[in-house]
mmCIF file of C-alpha atoms in Angstrom:
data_model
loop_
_atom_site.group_PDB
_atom_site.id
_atom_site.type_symbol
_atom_site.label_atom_id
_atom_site.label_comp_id
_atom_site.label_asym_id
_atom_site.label_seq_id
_atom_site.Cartn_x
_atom_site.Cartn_y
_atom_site.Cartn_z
ATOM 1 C CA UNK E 1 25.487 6.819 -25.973
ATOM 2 C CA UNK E 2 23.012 4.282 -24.801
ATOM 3 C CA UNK E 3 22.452 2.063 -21.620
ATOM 4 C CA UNK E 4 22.092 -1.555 -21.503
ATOM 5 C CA UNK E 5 22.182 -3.459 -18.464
ATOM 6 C CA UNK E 6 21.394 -7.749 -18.361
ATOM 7 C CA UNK E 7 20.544 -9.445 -14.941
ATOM 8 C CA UNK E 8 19.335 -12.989 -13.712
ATOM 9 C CA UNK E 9 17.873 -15.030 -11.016
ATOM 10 C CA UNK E 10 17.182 -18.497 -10.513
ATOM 11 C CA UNK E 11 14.176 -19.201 -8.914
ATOM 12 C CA UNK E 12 13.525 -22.827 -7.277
ATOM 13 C CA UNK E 13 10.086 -22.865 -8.886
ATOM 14 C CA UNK E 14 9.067 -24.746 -12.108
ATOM 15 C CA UNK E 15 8.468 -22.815 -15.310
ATOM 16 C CA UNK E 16 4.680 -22.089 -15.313
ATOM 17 C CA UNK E 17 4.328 -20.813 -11.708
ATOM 18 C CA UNK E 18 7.692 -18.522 -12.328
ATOM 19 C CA UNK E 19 5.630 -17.587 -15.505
ATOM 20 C CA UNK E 20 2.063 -17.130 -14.584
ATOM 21 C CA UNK E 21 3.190 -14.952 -11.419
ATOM 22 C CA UNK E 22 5.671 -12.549 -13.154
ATOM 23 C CA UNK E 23 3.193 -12.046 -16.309
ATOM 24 C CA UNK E 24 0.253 -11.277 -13.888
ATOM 25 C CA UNK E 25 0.066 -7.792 -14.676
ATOM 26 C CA UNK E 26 -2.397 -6.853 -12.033
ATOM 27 C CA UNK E 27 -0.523 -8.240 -9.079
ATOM 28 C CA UNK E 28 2.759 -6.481 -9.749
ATOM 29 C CA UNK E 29 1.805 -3.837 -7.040
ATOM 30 C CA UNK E 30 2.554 -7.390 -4.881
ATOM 31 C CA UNK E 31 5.296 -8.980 -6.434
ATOM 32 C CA UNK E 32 7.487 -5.727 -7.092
ATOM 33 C CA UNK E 33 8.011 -3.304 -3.991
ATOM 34 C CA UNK E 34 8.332 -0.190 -5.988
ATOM 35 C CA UNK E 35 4.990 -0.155 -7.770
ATOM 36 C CA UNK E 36 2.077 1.734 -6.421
ATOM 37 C CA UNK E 37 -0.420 0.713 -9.307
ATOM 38 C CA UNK E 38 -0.926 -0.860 -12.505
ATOM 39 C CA UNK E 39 -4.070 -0.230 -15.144
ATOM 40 C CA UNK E 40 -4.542 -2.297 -17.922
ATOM 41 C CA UNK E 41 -5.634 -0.480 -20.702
ATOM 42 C CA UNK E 42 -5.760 -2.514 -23.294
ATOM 43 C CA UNK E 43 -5.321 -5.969 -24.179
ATOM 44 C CA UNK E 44 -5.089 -7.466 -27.490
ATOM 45 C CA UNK E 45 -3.810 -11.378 -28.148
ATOM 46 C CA UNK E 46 -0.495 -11.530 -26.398
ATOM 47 C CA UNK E 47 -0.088 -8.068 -26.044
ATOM 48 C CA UNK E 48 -1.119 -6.027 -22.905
ATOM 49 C CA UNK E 49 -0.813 -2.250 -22.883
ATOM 50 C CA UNK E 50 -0.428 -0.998 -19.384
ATOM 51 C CA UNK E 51 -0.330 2.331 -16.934
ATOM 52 C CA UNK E 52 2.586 1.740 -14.203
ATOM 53 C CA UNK E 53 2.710 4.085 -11.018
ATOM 54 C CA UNK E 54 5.218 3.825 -8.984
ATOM 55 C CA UNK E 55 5.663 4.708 -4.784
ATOM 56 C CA UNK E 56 6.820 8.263 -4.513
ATOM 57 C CA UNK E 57 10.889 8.393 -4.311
ATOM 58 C CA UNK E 58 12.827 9.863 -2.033
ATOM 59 C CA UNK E 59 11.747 13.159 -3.264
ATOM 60 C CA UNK E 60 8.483 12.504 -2.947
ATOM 61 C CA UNK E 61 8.050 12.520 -6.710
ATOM 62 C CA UNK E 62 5.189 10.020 -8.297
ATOM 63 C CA UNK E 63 6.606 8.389 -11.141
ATOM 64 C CA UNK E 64 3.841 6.541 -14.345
ATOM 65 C CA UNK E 65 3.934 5.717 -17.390
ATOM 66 C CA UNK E 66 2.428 3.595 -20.202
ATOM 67 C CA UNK E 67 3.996 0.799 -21.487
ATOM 68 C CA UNK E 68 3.190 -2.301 -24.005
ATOM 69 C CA UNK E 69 4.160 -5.978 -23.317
ATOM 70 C CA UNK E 70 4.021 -8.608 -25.445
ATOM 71 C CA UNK E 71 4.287 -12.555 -24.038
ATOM 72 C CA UNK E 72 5.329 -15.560 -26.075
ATOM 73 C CA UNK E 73 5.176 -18.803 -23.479
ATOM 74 C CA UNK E 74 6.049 -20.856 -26.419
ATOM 75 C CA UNK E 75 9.887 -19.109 -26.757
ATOM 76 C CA UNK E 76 9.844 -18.177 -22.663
ATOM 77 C CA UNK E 77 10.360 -14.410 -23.936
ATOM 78 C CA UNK E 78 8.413 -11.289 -22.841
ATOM 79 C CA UNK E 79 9.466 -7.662 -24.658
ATOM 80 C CA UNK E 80 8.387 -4.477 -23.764
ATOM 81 C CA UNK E 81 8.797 -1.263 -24.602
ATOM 82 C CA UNK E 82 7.498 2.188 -23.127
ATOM 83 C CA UNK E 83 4.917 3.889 -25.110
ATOM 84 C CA UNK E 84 5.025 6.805 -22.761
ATOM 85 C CA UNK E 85 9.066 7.277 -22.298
ATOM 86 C CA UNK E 86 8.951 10.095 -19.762
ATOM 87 C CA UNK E 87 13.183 10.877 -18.816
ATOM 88 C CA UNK E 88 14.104 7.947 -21.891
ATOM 89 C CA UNK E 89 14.420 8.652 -25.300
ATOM 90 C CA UNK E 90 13.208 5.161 -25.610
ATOM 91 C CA UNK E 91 13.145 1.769 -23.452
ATOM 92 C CA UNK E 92 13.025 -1.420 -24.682
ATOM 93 C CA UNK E 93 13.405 -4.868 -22.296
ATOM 94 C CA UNK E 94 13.496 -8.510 -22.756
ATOM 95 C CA UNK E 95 12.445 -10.939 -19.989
ATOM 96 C CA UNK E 96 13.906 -15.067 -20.908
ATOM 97 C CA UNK E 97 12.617 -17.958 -18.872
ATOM 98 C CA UNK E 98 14.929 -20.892 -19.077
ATOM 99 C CA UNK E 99 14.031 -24.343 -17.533
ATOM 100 C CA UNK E 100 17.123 -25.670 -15.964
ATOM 101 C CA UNK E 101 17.260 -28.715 -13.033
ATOM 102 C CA UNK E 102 17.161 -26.716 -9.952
ATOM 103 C CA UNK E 103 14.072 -24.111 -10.975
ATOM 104 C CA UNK E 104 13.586 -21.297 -13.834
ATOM 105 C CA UNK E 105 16.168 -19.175 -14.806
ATOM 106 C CA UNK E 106 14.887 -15.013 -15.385
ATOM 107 C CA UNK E 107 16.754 -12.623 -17.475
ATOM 108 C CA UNK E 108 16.187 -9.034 -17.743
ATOM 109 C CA UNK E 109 17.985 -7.490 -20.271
ATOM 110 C CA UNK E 110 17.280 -3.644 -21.067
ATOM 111 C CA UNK E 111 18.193 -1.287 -23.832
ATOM 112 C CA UNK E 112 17.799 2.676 -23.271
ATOM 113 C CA UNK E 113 18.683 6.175 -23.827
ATOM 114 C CA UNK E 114 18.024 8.497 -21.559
ATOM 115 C CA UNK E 115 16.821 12.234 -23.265
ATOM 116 C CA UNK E 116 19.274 15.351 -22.956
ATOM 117 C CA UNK E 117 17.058 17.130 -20.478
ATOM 118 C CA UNK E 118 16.664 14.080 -18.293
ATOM 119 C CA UNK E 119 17.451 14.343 -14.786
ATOM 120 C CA UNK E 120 20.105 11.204 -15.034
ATOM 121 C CA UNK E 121 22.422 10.494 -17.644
ATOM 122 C CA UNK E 122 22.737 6.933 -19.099
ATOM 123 C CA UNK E 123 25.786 5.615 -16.901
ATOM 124 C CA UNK E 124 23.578 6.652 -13.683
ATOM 125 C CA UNK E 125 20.428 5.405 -14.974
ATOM 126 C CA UNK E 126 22.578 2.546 -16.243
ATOM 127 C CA UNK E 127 24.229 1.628 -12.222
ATOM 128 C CA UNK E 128 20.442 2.617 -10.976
ATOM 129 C CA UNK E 129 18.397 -0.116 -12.819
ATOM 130 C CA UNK E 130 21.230 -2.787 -11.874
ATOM 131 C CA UNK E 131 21.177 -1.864 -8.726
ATOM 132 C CA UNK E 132 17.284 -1.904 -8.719
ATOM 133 C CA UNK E 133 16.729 -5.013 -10.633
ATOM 134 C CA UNK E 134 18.994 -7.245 -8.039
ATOM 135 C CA UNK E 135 16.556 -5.897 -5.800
ATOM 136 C CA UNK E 136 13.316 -6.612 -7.480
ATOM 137 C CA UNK E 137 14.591 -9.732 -8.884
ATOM 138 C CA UNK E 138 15.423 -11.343 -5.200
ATOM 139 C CA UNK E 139 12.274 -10.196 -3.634
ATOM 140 C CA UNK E 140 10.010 -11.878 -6.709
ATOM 141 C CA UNK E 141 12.299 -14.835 -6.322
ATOM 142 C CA UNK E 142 11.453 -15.187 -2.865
ATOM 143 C CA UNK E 143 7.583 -14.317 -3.253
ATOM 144 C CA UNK E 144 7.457 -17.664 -5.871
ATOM 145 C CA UNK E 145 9.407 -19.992 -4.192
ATOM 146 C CA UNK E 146 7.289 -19.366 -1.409
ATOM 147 C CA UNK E 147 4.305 -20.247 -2.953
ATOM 148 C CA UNK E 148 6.021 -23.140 -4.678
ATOM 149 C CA UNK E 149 6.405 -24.463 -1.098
ATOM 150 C CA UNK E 150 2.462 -23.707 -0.438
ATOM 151 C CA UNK E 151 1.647 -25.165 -3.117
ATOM 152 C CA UNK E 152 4.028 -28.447 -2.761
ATOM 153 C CA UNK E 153 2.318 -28.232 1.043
ATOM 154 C CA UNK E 154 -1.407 -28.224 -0.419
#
């Protein structure tokens, strides 16, 4: 069995600020609220590999791993995949940016399978990112159009 989930936002933002913001790697600690850190490692072309650290959970545990992103701006698509899987077998996700009237549309879709000694099984892992990515999605929605209306101010 695998997990998939697929979630959107619109932001009220045009394309390149929704895009320059949520592809700058180094200020994901302030865009996302569950990331401690993030070390670029490498960076070659359009692709960007990348140590994540998250905040410690409820248990106190400190959660990292690598992973490797690849951008294309000219097809508004991001993939990534986790180099480092820790608890997944593997991970692979999709961000799409569509330009529609009222902003930029994000998708998130993700594709996983979690390993047999993992401490979650795929349908919980599979509720917990949907749960989390509504989350993350409406708090980076609201840290861009904010700055949309700084920048609209300036």
């Amino acid at each position: 069995m695998a997990g998939h989930t697929d979630n959107e936002v619109m932001i009220k933002a045009p394309f390149d600020l929704v895009w320059n913001m949520t592809n700058d790697l180094e200020n994901w600690p302030q865009l996302f609220s569950e990331y401690a850190s993030v070390e670029v490692l490498q960076r070659t072309g359009d692709t960007t590999t990348f140590r994540l650290t998250m905040h410690p959970d409820e248990d106190g545990k400190v959660w990292s791993w690598v992973s490797e992103r690849e951008t294309a701006r000219d097809v508004r698509t991001v993939w990534a995949r986790r180099v480092e899987p820790g608890p997944f077998a593997y991970m692979n996700i999709r961000w799409e940016y569509e330009e529609e009237s009222e902003g930029t549309r994000m998708r998130w879709t993700q594709d996983f399978e979690m390993r047999p000694d993992a401490p979650v099984d795929d349908a919980t892992m599979t509720d917990h990112i949907n749960r989390n990515s509504r989350i993350q999605m409406d708090l980076i929605r609201d840290k861009i159009e904010q700055r949309a209306r700084e920048t609209v101010r300036a």
